[in-house]
Amino acid sequence: MKNNIQKKSSKIVGDFLNKTKLHKKEFAQMIGVTLSYVYNLIDENVPFSTRSITLERIATVMDINPEEFIEYQIPQEVESFSENLLMLKDIIKHNNLTTLDFLKMFERKKRLELVDILRGARPIPLDWEEVTLIAQVLSISNEEIYDY
């Protein structure tokens, strides 16, 4: 007998991949897992992930709150988002970009780091080249992302 909760989370991810036509391998790279792990995520016969980091990464790419996954347990530590991160998210939305569209503008090996930045798990990089690249994608000045 299938677990309805598991089915719902698997369906949410599967529907997102179908709707966006995002290749499972590309999605796996964005959330830092293997391709077979993504197949397990969307397989309604396999228990859905309960790892907070993975669920937060999935939710970030999908532009949803991780709480939409019943398996998600809110971490005990308090999240604090910098004003620069909140502004970065606002600029992404202002440019009519989904998080997925924004991520696709970067080389694949950079996307996982960006997902972690957007979910507040990593600071916005101090590397001027990285700040410049993010600013170029969003058509803003470097200073608007990170005020040196």
mmCIF file of N, CA and C in Angstrom:
data_model
loop_
_atom_site.group_PDB
_atom_site.id
_atom_site.type_symbol
_atom_site.label_atom_id
_atom_site.label_comp_id
_atom_site.label_asym_id
_atom_site.label_seq_id
_atom_site.Cartn_x
_atom_site.Cartn_y
_atom_site.Cartn_z
ATOM 1 N N MET A 1 0.838 -1.191 0.000
ATOM 2 C CA MET A 1 0.000 0.000 0.000
ATOM 3 C C MET A 1 0.880 1.251 0.000
ATOM 4 N N LYS A 2 0.626 2.154 -0.921
ATOM 5 C CA LYS A 2 1.429 3.370 -1.048
ATOM 6 C C LYS A 2 1.076 4.369 0.043
ATOM 7 N N ASN A 3 2.087 5.043 0.506
ATOM 8 C CA ASN A 3 1.905 6.082 1.516
ATOM 9 C C ASN A 3 1.469 7.357 0.796
ATOM 10 N N ASN A 4 0.315 7.915 1.147
ATOM 11 C CA ASN A 4 -0.203 9.115 0.479
ATOM 12 C C ASN A 4 0.700 10.317 0.647
ATOM 13 N N ILE A 5 1.327 10.449 1.824
ATOM 14 C CA ILE A 5 2.246 11.567 2.057
ATOM 15 C C ILE A 5 3.414 11.465 1.093
ATOM 16 N N GLN A 6 4.006 10.284 1.008
ATOM 17 C CA GLN A 6 5.133 10.057 0.111
ATOM 18 C C GLN A 6 4.714 10.333 -1.331
ATOM 19 N N LYS A 7 3.552 9.872 -1.714
ATOM 20 C CA LYS A 7 3.058 10.065 -3.066
ATOM 21 C C LYS A 7 2.950 11.554 -3.384
ATOM 22 N N LYS A 8 2.467 12.315 -2.434
ATOM 23 C CA LYS A 8 2.298 13.742 -2.668
ATOM 24 C C LYS A 8 3.639 14.426 -2.943
ATOM 25 N N SER A 9 4.648 14.169 -2.121
ATOM 26 C CA SER A 9 5.953 14.804 -2.310
ATOM 27 C C SER A 9 6.600 14.340 -3.612
ATOM 28 N N SER A 10 6.518 13.057 -3.881
ATOM 29 C CA SER A 10 7.063 12.528 -5.133
ATOM 30 C C SER A 10 6.367 13.171 -6.327
ATOM 31 N N LYS A 11 5.064 13.327 -6.221
ATOM 32 C CA LYS A 11 4.285 13.926 -7.307
ATOM 33 C C LYS A 11 4.643 15.398 -7.486
ATOM 34 N N ILE A 12 4.839 16.126 -6.399
ATOM 35 C CA ILE A 12 5.219 17.538 -6.488
ATOM 36 C C ILE A 12 6.498 17.686 -7.306
ATOM 37 N N VAL A 13 7.494 16.872 -6.986
ATOM 38 C CA VAL A 13 8.779 16.956 -7.693
ATOM 39 C C VAL A 13 8.629 16.476 -9.134
ATOM 40 N N GLY A 14 7.950 15.364 -9.323
ATOM 41 C CA GLY A 14 7.751 14.836 -10.675
ATOM 42 C C GLY A 14 7.002 15.811 -11.569
ATOM 43 N N ASP A 15 5.958 16.426 -11.041
ATOM 44 C CA ASP A 15 5.184 17.410 -11.811
ATOM 45 C C ASP A 15 6.050 18.623 -12.173
ATOM 46 N N PHE A 16 6.889 19.065 -11.230
ATOM 47 C CA PHE A 16 7.783 20.197 -11.497
ATOM 48 C C PHE A 16 8.740 19.862 -12.641
ATOM 49 N N LEU A 17 9.346 18.696 -12.595
ATOM 50 C CA LEU A 17 10.292 18.304 -13.641
ATOM 51 C C LEU A 17 9.600 18.219 -14.999
ATOM 52 N N ASN A 18 8.383 17.690 -15.012
ATOM 53 C CA ASN A 18 7.635 17.597 -16.271
ATOM 54 C C ASN A 18 7.234 18.981 -16.781
ATOM 55 N N LYS A 19 6.731 19.805 -15.896
ATOM 56 C CA LYS A 19 6.254 21.139 -16.282
ATOM 57 C C LYS A 19 7.380 22.012 -16.835
ATOM 58 N N THR A 20 8.529 21.953 -16.174
ATOM 59 C CA THR A 20 9.661 22.800 -16.584
ATOM 60 C C THR A 20 10.533 22.150 -17.655
ATOM 61 N N LYS A 21 10.271 20.875 -17.931
ATOM 62 C CA LYS A 21 11.082 20.110 -18.881
ATOM 63 C C LYS A 21 12.552 20.090 -18.470
ATOM 64 N N LEU A 22 12.766 20.143 -17.156
ATOM 65 C CA LEU A 22 14.110 20.098 -16.604
ATOM 66 C C LEU A 22 14.578 18.651 -16.585
ATOM 67 N N HIS A 23 15.731 18.403 -17.193
ATOM 68 C CA HIS A 23 16.278 17.049 -17.236
ATOM 69 C C HIS A 23 16.650 16.618 -15.819
ATOM 70 N N LYS A 24 16.363 15.376 -15.504
ATOM 71 C CA LYS A 24 16.625 14.856 -14.164
ATOM 72 C C LYS A 24 18.102 14.960 -13.785
ATOM 73 N N LYS A 25 18.985 14.779 -14.746
ATOM 74 C CA LYS A 25 20.422 14.878 -14.465
ATOM 75 C C LYS A 25 20.799 16.314 -14.079
ATOM 76 N N GLU A 26 20.232 17.270 -14.783
ATOM 77 C CA GLU A 26 20.494 18.677 -14.485
ATOM 78 C C GLU A 26 19.941 19.044 -13.108
ATOM 79 N N PHE A 27 18.756 18.547 -12.791
ATOM 80 C CA PHE A 27 18.155 18.775 -11.482
ATOM 81 C C PHE A 27 19.034 18.167 -10.386
ATOM 82 N N ALA A 28 19.527 16.957 -10.626
ATOM 83 C CA ALA A 28 20.402 16.289 -9.652
ATOM 84 C C ALA A 28 21.627 17.141 -9.357
ATOM 85 N N GLN A 29 22.222 17.726 -10.395
ATOM 86 C CA GLN A 29 23.394 18.574 -10.195
ATOM 87 C C GLN A 29 23.046 19.818 -9.391
ATOM 88 N N MET A 30 21.878 20.374 -9.628
ATOM 89 C CA MET A 30 21.472 21.591 -8.926
ATOM 90 C C MET A 30 21.245 21.355 -7.437
ATOM 91 N N ILE A 31 20.805 20.151 -7.078
ATOM 92 C CA ILE A 31 20.507 19.888 -5.668
ATOM 93 C C ILE A 31 21.585 19.033 -5.001
ATOM 94 N N GLY A 32 22.637 18.684 -5.736
ATOM 95 C CA GLY A 32 23.778 17.988 -5.149
ATOM 96 C C GLY A 32 23.556 16.517 -4.845
ATOM 97 N N VAL A 33 22.818 15.832 -5.726
ATOM 98 C CA VAL A 33 22.578 14.399 -5.545
ATOM 99 C C VAL A 33 22.863 13.678 -6.864
ATOM 100 N N THR A 34 22.794 12.356 -6.830
ATOM 101 C CA THR A 34 23.010 11.567 -8.038
ATOM 102 C C THR A 34 21.716 11.475 -8.848
ATOM 103 N N LEU A 35 21.868 11.088 -10.100
ATOM 104 C CA LEU A 35 20.704 10.896 -10.962
ATOM 105 C C LEU A 35 19.789 9.810 -10.397
ATOM 106 N N SER A 36 20.368 8.727 -9.902
ATOM 107 C CA SER A 36 19.536 7.651 -9.341
ATOM 108 C C SER A 36 18.753 8.141 -8.121
ATOM 109 N N TYR A 37 19.320 9.075 -7.367
ATOM 110 C CA TYR A 37 18.624 9.643 -6.213
ATOM 111 C C TYR A 37 17.376 10.407 -6.678
ATOM 112 N N VAL A 38 17.510 11.153 -7.786
ATOM 113 C CA VAL A 38 16.353 11.881 -8.320
ATOM 114 C C VAL A 38 15.272 10.895 -8.760
ATOM 115 N N TYR A 39 15.677 9.805 -9.402
ATOM 116 C CA TYR A 39 14.691 8.794 -9.791
ATOM 117 C C TYR A 39 13.978 8.241 -8.553
ATOM 118 N N ASN A 40 14.715 8.067 -7.451
ATOM 119 C CA ASN A 40 14.081 7.608 -6.205
ATOM 120 C C ASN A 40 13.132 8.658 -5.644
ATOM 121 N N LEU A 41 13.489 9.943 -5.790
ATOM 122 C CA LEU A 41 12.616 11.016 -5.298
ATOM 123 C C LEU A 41 11.251 11.003 -5.974
ATOM 124 N N ILE A 42 11.243 10.714 -7.259
ATOM 125 C CA ILE A 42 9.976 10.765 -8.000
ATOM 126 C C ILE A 42 9.266 9.411 -8.070
ATOM 127 N N ASP A 43 9.920 8.371 -7.554
ATOM 128 C CA ASP A 43 9.311 7.038 -7.520
ATOM 129 C C ASP A 43 8.409 6.953 -6.296
ATOM 130 N N GLU A 44 7.132 6.812 -6.528
ATOM 131 C CA GLU A 44 6.168 6.802 -5.433
ATOM 132 C C GLU A 44 6.259 5.541 -4.579
ATOM 133 N N ASN A 45 7.055 4.564 -5.012
ATOM 134 C CA ASN A 45 7.220 3.328 -4.245
ATOM 135 C C ASN A 45 8.437 3.375 -3.326
ATOM 136 N N VAL A 46 9.208 4.449 -3.398
ATOM 137 C CA VAL A 46 10.408 4.603 -2.582
ATOM 138 C C VAL A 46 10.154 5.732 -1.584
ATOM 139 N N PRO A 47 10.512 5.536 -0.307
ATOM 140 C CA PRO A 47 10.296 6.618 0.677
ATOM 141 C C PRO A 47 10.977 7.915 0.243
ATOM 142 N N PHE A 48 10.267 9.006 0.405
ATOM 143 C CA PHE A 48 10.777 10.321 0.007
ATOM 144 C C PHE A 48 11.841 10.778 0.996
ATOM 145 N N SER A 49 12.752 11.610 0.539
ATOM 146 C CA SER A 49 13.850 12.105 1.363
ATOM 147 C C SER A 49 13.340 12.840 2.603
ATOM 148 N N THR A 50 14.074 12.687 3.692
ATOM 149 C CA THR A 50 13.776 13.450 4.906
ATOM 150 C C THR A 50 14.958 14.356 5.274
ATOM 151 N N ARG A 51 15.991 14.373 4.458
ATOM 152 C CA ARG A 51 17.161 15.219 4.736
ATOM 153 C C ARG A 51 16.794 16.684 4.517
ATOM 154 N N SER A 52 16.923 17.479 5.564
ATOM 155 C CA SER A 52 16.549 18.897 5.479
ATOM 156 C C SER A 52 17.307 19.625 4.381
ATOM 157 N N ILE A 53 18.601 19.384 4.286
ATOM 158 C CA ILE A 53 19.411 20.087 3.277
ATOM 159 C C ILE A 53 18.897 19.777 1.880
ATOM 160 N N THR A 54 18.645 18.503 1.610
ATOM 161 C CA THR A 54 18.153 18.109 0.284
ATOM 162 C C THR A 54 16.786 18.725 0.009
ATOM 163 N N LEU A 55 15.897 18.669 0.986
ATOM 164 C CA LEU A 55 14.559 19.236 0.793
ATOM 165 C C LEU A 55 14.624 20.749 0.602
ATOM 166 N N GLU A 56 15.511 21.419 1.312
ATOM 167 C CA GLU A 56 15.667 22.869 1.138
ATOM 168 C C GLU A 56 16.214 23.193 -0.251
ATOM 169 N N ARG A 57 17.155 22.393 -0.728
ATOM 170 C CA ARG A 57 17.699 22.616 -2.074
ATOM 171 C C ARG A 57 16.621 22.389 -3.132
ATOM 172 N N ILE A 58 15.853 21.316 -2.982
ATOM 173 C CA ILE A 58 14.765 21.038 -3.931
ATOM 174 C C ILE A 58 13.781 22.205 -3.931
ATOM 175 N N ALA A 59 13.376 22.632 -2.750
ATOM 176 C CA ALA A 59 12.407 23.725 -2.632
ATOM 177 C C ALA A 59 12.959 25.016 -3.231
ATOM 178 N N THR A 60 14.240 25.278 -3.033
ATOM 179 C CA THR A 60 14.853 26.488 -3.593
ATOM 180 C C THR A 60 14.772 26.470 -5.111
ATOM 181 N N VAL A 61 15.148 25.371 -5.723
ATOM 182 C CA VAL A 61 15.099 25.261 -7.185
ATOM 183 C C VAL A 61 13.661 25.390 -7.683
ATOM 184 N N MET A 62 12.720 24.852 -6.928
ATOM 185 C CA MET A 62 11.315 24.865 -7.341
ATOM 186 C C MET A 62 10.593 26.162 -6.983
ATOM 187 N N ASP A 63 11.256 27.082 -6.280
ATOM 188 C CA ASP A 63 10.622 28.331 -5.842
ATOM 189 C C ASP A 63 9.427 28.083 -4.929
ATOM 190 N N ILE A 64 9.569 27.115 -4.026
ATOM 191 C CA ILE A 64 8.522 26.854 -3.040
ATOM 192 C C ILE A 64 9.162 26.835 -1.653
ATOM 193 N N ASN A 65 8.340 26.806 -0.621
ATOM 194 C CA ASN A 65 8.844 26.671 0.740
ATOM 195 C C ASN A 65 9.083 25.198 1.030
ATOM 196 N N PRO A 66 10.165 24.860 1.727
ATOM 197 C CA PRO A 66 10.413 23.445 2.032
ATOM 198 C C PRO A 66 9.307 22.824 2.875
ATOM 199 N N GLU A 67 8.560 23.654 3.594
ATOM 200 C CA GLU A 67 7.462 23.153 4.413
ATOM 201 C C GLU A 67 6.353 22.517 3.573
ATOM 202 N N GLU A 68 6.359 22.747 2.265
ATOM 203 C CA GLU A 68 5.369 22.107 1.394
ATOM 204 C C GLU A 68 5.593 20.605 1.297
ATOM 205 N N PHE A 69 6.792 20.155 1.694
ATOM 206 C CA PHE A 69 7.072 18.721 1.773
ATOM 207 C C PHE A 69 6.780 18.285 3.204
ATOM 208 N N ILE A 70 5.832 17.383 3.360
ATOM 209 C CA ILE A 70 5.422 16.933 4.696
ATOM 210 C C ILE A 70 6.602 16.318 5.448
ATOM 211 N N GLU A 71 7.578 15.815 4.730
ATOM 212 C CA GLU A 71 8.743 15.177 5.350
ATOM 213 C C GLU A 71 9.719 16.186 5.956
ATOM 214 N N TYR A 72 9.554 17.439 5.609
ATOM 215 C CA TYR A 72 10.513 18.466 6.048
ATOM 216 C C TYR A 72 10.343 18.780 7.533
ATOM 217 N N GLN A 73 11.446 18.735 8.242
ATOM 218 C CA GLN A 73 11.478 19.118 9.650
ATOM 219 C C GLN A 73 12.226 20.442 9.749
ATOM 220 N N ILE A 74 11.614 21.435 10.328
ATOM 221 C CA ILE A 74 12.242 22.744 10.436
ATOM 222 C C ILE A 74 13.464 22.631 11.346
ATOM 223 N N PRO A 75 14.638 23.084 10.843
ATOM 224 C CA PRO A 75 15.856 22.999 11.649
ATOM 225 C C PRO A 75 15.719 23.815 12.936
ATOM 226 N N GLN A 76 16.440 23.379 13.960
ATOM 227 C CA GLN A 76 16.384 24.051 15.254
ATOM 228 C C GLN A 76 17.069 25.408 15.227
ATOM 229 N N GLU A 77 18.159 25.523 14.429
ATOM 230 C CA GLU A 77 18.865 26.799 14.385
ATOM 231 C C GLU A 77 18.042 27.831 13.624
ATOM 232 N N VAL A 78 18.158 29.061 14.035
ATOM 233 C CA VAL A 78 17.409 30.144 13.422
ATOM 234 C C VAL A 78 18.129 30.599 12.156
ATOM 235 N N GLU A 79 17.375 30.684 11.082
ATOM 236 C CA GLU A 79 17.951 31.161 9.833
ATOM 237 C C GLU A 79 17.976 32.679 9.845
ATOM 238 N N SER A 80 19.073 33.226 9.381
ATOM 239 C CA SER A 80 19.120 34.680 9.246
ATOM 240 C C SER A 80 19.567 34.995 7.824
ATOM 241 N N PHE A 81 18.723 35.684 7.124
ATOM 242 C CA PHE A 81 19.034 36.053 5.759
ATOM 243 C C PHE A 81 19.566 37.478 5.755
ATOM 244 N N SER A 82 20.674 37.664 5.065
ATOM 245 C CA SER A 82 21.246 38.999 4.988
ATOM 246 C C SER A 82 20.361 39.876 4.102
ATOM 247 N N GLU A 83 20.484 41.173 4.308
ATOM 248 C CA GLU A 83 19.737 42.102 3.459
ATOM 249 C C GLU A 83 20.147 41.924 2.003
ATOM 250 N N ASN A 84 21.434 41.622 1.774
ATOM 251 C CA ASN A 84 21.907 41.429 0.409
ATOM 252 C C ASN A 84 21.241 40.216 -0.237
ATOM 253 N N LEU A 85 21.055 39.144 0.524
ATOM 254 C CA LEU A 85 20.403 37.959 -0.022
ATOM 255 C C LEU A 85 18.937 38.247 -0.335
ATOM 256 N N LEU A 86 18.253 38.913 0.571
ATOM 257 C CA LEU A 86 16.852 39.255 0.325
ATOM 258 C C LEU A 86 16.719 40.161 -0.896
ATOM 259 N N MET A 87 17.661 41.095 -1.038
ATOM 260 C CA MET A 87 17.644 41.972 -2.193
ATOM 261 C C MET A 87 17.921 41.180 -3.479
ATOM 262 N N LEU A 88 18.863 40.246 -3.415
ATOM 263 C CA LEU A 88 19.176 39.409 -4.570
ATOM 264 C C LEU A 88 17.933 38.644 -5.019
ATOM 265 N N LYS A 89 17.213 38.063 -4.078
ATOM 266 C CA LYS A 89 15.980 37.340 -4.418
ATOM 267 C C LYS A 89 14.941 38.280 -5.029
ATOM 268 N N ASP A 90 14.834 39.488 -4.488
ATOM 269 C CA ASP A 90 13.896 40.473 -5.045
ATOM 270 C C ASP A 90 14.274 40.853 -6.469
ATOM 271 N N ILE A 91 15.560 41.015 -6.731
ATOM 272 C CA ILE A 91 16.010 41.385 -8.078
ATOM 273 C C ILE A 91 15.733 40.253 -9.057
ATOM 274 N N ILE A 92 15.930 39.018 -8.621
ATOM 275 C CA ILE A 92 15.618 37.868 -9.479
ATOM 276 C C ILE A 92 14.145 37.925 -9.876
ATOM 277 N N LYS A 93 13.277 38.154 -8.901
ATOM 278 C CA LYS A 93 11.828 38.244 -9.185
ATOM 279 C C LYS A 93 11.502 39.459 -10.041
ATOM 280 N N HIS A 94 12.160 40.585 -9.742
ATOM 281 C CA HIS A 94 11.937 41.814 -10.507
ATOM 282 C C HIS A 94 12.288 41.614 -11.985
ATOM 283 N N ASN A 95 13.275 40.777 -12.263
ATOM 284 C CA ASN A 95 13.673 40.469 -13.636
ATOM 285 C C ASN A 95 12.807 39.369 -14.252
ATOM 286 N N ASN A 96 11.703 39.047 -13.567
ATOM 287 C CA ASN A 96 10.771 38.016 -14.041
ATOM 288 C C ASN A 96 11.445 36.676 -14.285
ATOM 289 N N LEU A 97 12.387 36.337 -13.403
ATOM 290 C CA LEU A 97 13.083 35.055 -13.493
ATOM 291 C C LEU A 97 12.596 34.142 -12.377
ATOM 292 N N THR A 98 12.426 32.883 -12.698
ATOM 293 C CA THR A 98 12.250 31.901 -11.641
ATOM 294 C C THR A 98 13.646 31.567 -11.143
ATOM 295 N N THR A 99 13.725 30.920 -10.017
ATOM 296 C CA THR A 99 15.036 30.480 -9.532
ATOM 297 C C THR A 99 15.672 29.555 -10.550
ATOM 298 N N LEU A 100 14.877 28.695 -11.153
ATOM 299 C CA LEU A 100 15.391 27.768 -12.166
ATOM 300 C C LEU A 100 15.977 28.535 -13.347
ATOM 301 N N ASP A 101 15.279 29.552 -13.841
ATOM 302 C CA ASP A 101 15.800 30.358 -14.953
ATOM 303 C C ASP A 101 17.123 31.011 -14.562
ATOM 304 N N PHE A 102 17.178 31.544 -13.354
ATOM 305 C CA PHE A 102 18.399 32.179 -12.855
ATOM 306 C C PHE A 102 19.546 31.172 -12.809
ATOM 307 N N LEU A 103 19.293 29.994 -12.265
ATOM 308 C CA LEU A 103 20.342 28.979 -12.151
ATOM 309 C C LEU A 103 20.863 28.533 -13.513
ATOM 310 N N LYS A 104 19.968 28.430 -14.479
ATOM 311 C CA LYS A 104 20.369 27.969 -15.812
ATOM 312 C C LYS A 104 21.287 28.956 -16.536
ATOM 313 N N MET A 105 21.386 30.178 -16.026
ATOM 314 C CA MET A 105 22.256 31.174 -16.640
ATOM 315 C C MET A 105 23.717 30.987 -16.236
ATOM 316 N N PHE A 106 23.963 30.043 -15.355
ATOM 317 C CA PHE A 106 25.313 29.777 -14.871
ATOM 318 C C PHE A 106 25.766 28.404 -15.324
ATOM 319 N N GLU A 107 27.089 28.219 -15.358
ATOM 320 C CA GLU A 107 27.608 26.907 -15.714
ATOM 321 C C GLU A 107 27.159 25.893 -14.668
ATOM 322 N N ARG A 108 27.024 24.657 -15.095
ATOM 323 C CA ARG A 108 26.446 23.614 -14.250
ATOM 324 C C ARG A 108 27.179 23.439 -12.928
ATOM 325 N N LYS A 109 28.487 23.505 -12.947
ATOM 326 C CA LYS A 109 29.241 23.245 -11.715
ATOM 327 C C LYS A 109 29.050 24.347 -10.670
ATOM 328 N N LYS A 110 28.496 25.477 -11.064
ATOM 329 C CA LYS A 110 28.283 26.612 -10.166
ATOM 330 C C LYS A 110 26.897 26.582 -9.516
ATOM 331 N N ARG A 111 25.974 25.813 -10.071
ATOM 332 C CA ARG A 111 24.569 25.885 -9.679
ATOM 333 C C ARG A 111 24.303 25.420 -8.247
ATOM 334 N N LEU A 112 24.953 24.366 -7.805
ATOM 335 C CA LEU A 112 24.725 23.882 -6.451
ATOM 336 C C LEU A 112 25.120 24.950 -5.433
ATOM 337 N N GLU A 113 26.241 25.605 -5.657
ATOM 338 C CA GLU A 113 26.671 26.677 -4.765
ATOM 339 C C GLU A 113 25.634 27.803 -4.730
ATOM 340 N N LEU A 114 25.092 28.147 -5.897
ATOM 341 C CA LEU A 114 24.078 29.193 -5.960
ATOM 342 C C LEU A 114 22.796 28.787 -5.234
ATOM 343 N N VAL A 115 22.414 27.527 -5.344
ATOM 344 C CA VAL A 115 21.237 27.037 -4.621
ATOM 345 C C VAL A 115 21.451 27.221 -3.115
ATOM 346 N N ASP A 116 22.667 26.878 -2.650
ATOM 347 C CA ASP A 116 22.948 27.031 -1.221
ATOM 348 C C ASP A 116 22.993 28.499 -0.799
ATOM 349 N N ILE A 117 23.444 29.372 -1.680
ATOM 350 C CA ILE A 117 23.422 30.813 -1.389
ATOM 351 C C ILE A 117 21.974 31.287 -1.279
ATOM 352 N N LEU A 118 21.138 30.875 -2.231
ATOM 353 C CA LEU A 118 19.748 31.326 -2.259
ATOM 354 C C LEU A 118 18.916 30.784 -1.097
ATOM 355 N N ARG A 119 19.307 29.641 -0.554
ATOM 356 C CA ARG A 119 18.558 29.116 0.594
ATOM 357 C C ARG A 119 19.142 29.616 1.908
ATOM 358 N N GLY A 120 20.169 30.466 1.833
ATOM 359 C CA GLY A 120 20.732 31.089 3.018
ATOM 360 C C GLY A 120 21.746 30.249 3.757
ATOM 361 N N ALA A 121 22.197 29.153 3.144
ATOM 362 C CA ALA A 121 23.150 28.263 3.801
ATOM 363 C C ALA A 121 24.597 28.674 3.561
ATOM 364 N N ARG A 122 24.814 29.502 2.582
ATOM 365 C CA ARG A 122 26.156 30.016 2.280
ATOM 366 C C ARG A 122 26.044 31.515 2.095
ATOM 367 N N PRO A 123 27.091 32.231 2.467
ATOM 368 C CA PRO A 123 27.057 33.682 2.250
ATOM 369 C C PRO A 123 27.239 34.007 0.768
ATOM 370 N N ILE A 124 26.804 35.193 0.388
ATOM 371 C CA ILE A 124 27.103 35.656 -0.963
ATOM 372 C C ILE A 124 28.619 35.737 -1.057
ATOM 373 N N PRO A 125 29.200 35.228 -2.136
ATOM 374 C CA PRO A 125 30.658 35.132 -2.214
ATOM 375 C C PRO A 125 31.360 36.484 -2.158
ATOM 376 N N LEU A 126 32.535 36.457 -1.563
ATOM 377 C CA LEU A 126 33.359 37.658 -1.514
ATOM 378 C C LEU A 126 34.252 37.753 -2.750
ATOM 379 N N ASP A 127 34.287 36.695 -3.525
ATOM 380 C CA ASP A 127 35.083 36.675 -4.750
ATOM 381 C C ASP A 127 34.447 37.648 -5.744
ATOM 382 N N TRP A 128 35.203 38.677 -6.090
ATOM 383 C CA TRP A 128 34.676 39.729 -6.956
ATOM 384 C C TRP A 128 34.200 39.185 -8.304
ATOM 385 N N GLU A 129 34.893 38.180 -8.844
ATOM 386 C CA GLU A 129 34.480 37.594 -10.126
ATOM 387 C C GLU A 129 33.090 36.972 -10.017
ATOM 388 N N GLU A 130 32.826 36.279 -8.902
ATOM 389 C CA GLU A 130 31.523 35.648 -8.717
ATOM 390 C C GLU A 130 30.423 36.700 -8.541
ATOM 391 N N VAL A 131 30.717 37.733 -7.766
ATOM 392 C CA VAL A 131 29.747 38.809 -7.578
ATOM 393 C C VAL A 131 29.455 39.477 -8.917
ATOM 394 N N THR A 132 30.499 39.707 -9.699
ATOM 395 C CA THR A 132 30.349 40.334 -11.015
ATOM 396 C C THR A 132 29.482 39.475 -11.933
ATOM 397 N N LEU A 133 29.698 38.163 -11.910
ATOM 398 C CA LEU A 133 28.922 37.258 -12.759
ATOM 399 C C LEU A 133 27.438 37.288 -12.375
ATOM 400 N N ILE A 134 27.147 37.246 -11.083
ATOM 401 C CA ILE A 134 25.754 37.312 -10.626
ATOM 402 C C ILE A 134 25.136 38.645 -11.039
ATOM 403 N N ALA A 135 25.896 39.730 -10.860
ATOM 404 C CA ALA A 135 25.391 41.061 -11.226
ATOM 405 C C ALA A 135 25.116 41.150 -12.726
ATOM 406 N N GLN A 136 25.998 40.588 -13.545
ATOM 407 C CA GLN A 136 25.804 40.619 -14.999
ATOM 408 C C GLN A 136 24.533 39.881 -15.393
ATOM 409 N N VAL A 137 24.299 38.719 -14.793
ATOM 410 C CA VAL A 137 23.101 37.936 -15.108
ATOM 411 C C VAL A 137 21.843 38.730 -14.785
ATOM 412 N N LEU A 138 21.895 39.514 -13.703
ATOM 413 C CA LEU A 138 20.717 40.268 -13.268
ATOM 414 C C LEU A 138 20.693 41.705 -13.793
ATOM 415 N N SER A 139 21.682 42.080 -14.583
ATOM 416 C CA SER A 139 21.760 43.427 -15.165
ATOM 417 C C SER A 139 21.748 44.522 -14.097
ATOM 418 N N ILE A 140 22.551 44.324 -13.071
ATOM 419 C CA ILE A 140 22.688 45.328 -12.013
ATOM 420 C C ILE A 140 24.166 45.557 -11.738
ATOM 421 N N SER A 141 24.473 46.571 -10.947
ATOM 422 C CA SER A 141 25.871 46.826 -10.605
ATOM 423 C C SER A 141 26.317 45.867 -9.503
ATOM 424 N N ASN A 142 27.625 45.632 -9.433
ATOM 425 C CA ASN A 142 28.184 44.755 -8.417
ATOM 426 C C ASN A 142 27.841 45.237 -7.016
ATOM 427 N N GLU A 143 27.856 46.546 -6.831
ATOM 428 C CA GLU A 143 27.615 47.130 -5.515
ATOM 429 C C GLU A 143 26.198 46.869 -5.007
ATOM 430 N N GLU A 144 25.265 46.671 -5.942
ATOM 431 C CA GLU A 144 23.895 46.405 -5.520
ATOM 432 C C GLU A 144 23.756 45.037 -4.874
ATOM 433 N N ILE A 145 24.655 44.111 -5.213
ATOM 434 C CA ILE A 145 24.634 42.787 -4.601
ATOM 435 C C ILE A 145 25.452 42.758 -3.330
ATOM 436 N N TYR A 146 26.614 43.347 -3.408
ATOM 437 C CA TYR A 146 27.524 43.290 -2.254
ATOM 438 C C TYR A 146 28.224 44.608 -2.126
ATOM 439 N N ASP A 147 27.893 45.333 -1.100
ATOM 440 C CA ASP A 147 28.435 46.665 -0.888
ATOM 441 C C ASP A 147 29.782 46.559 -0.193
ATOM 442 N N TYR A 148 30.862 46.742 -0.936
ATOM 443 C CA TYR A 148 32.221 46.635 -0.361
ATOM 444 C C TYR A 148 32.589 47.880 0.376
#
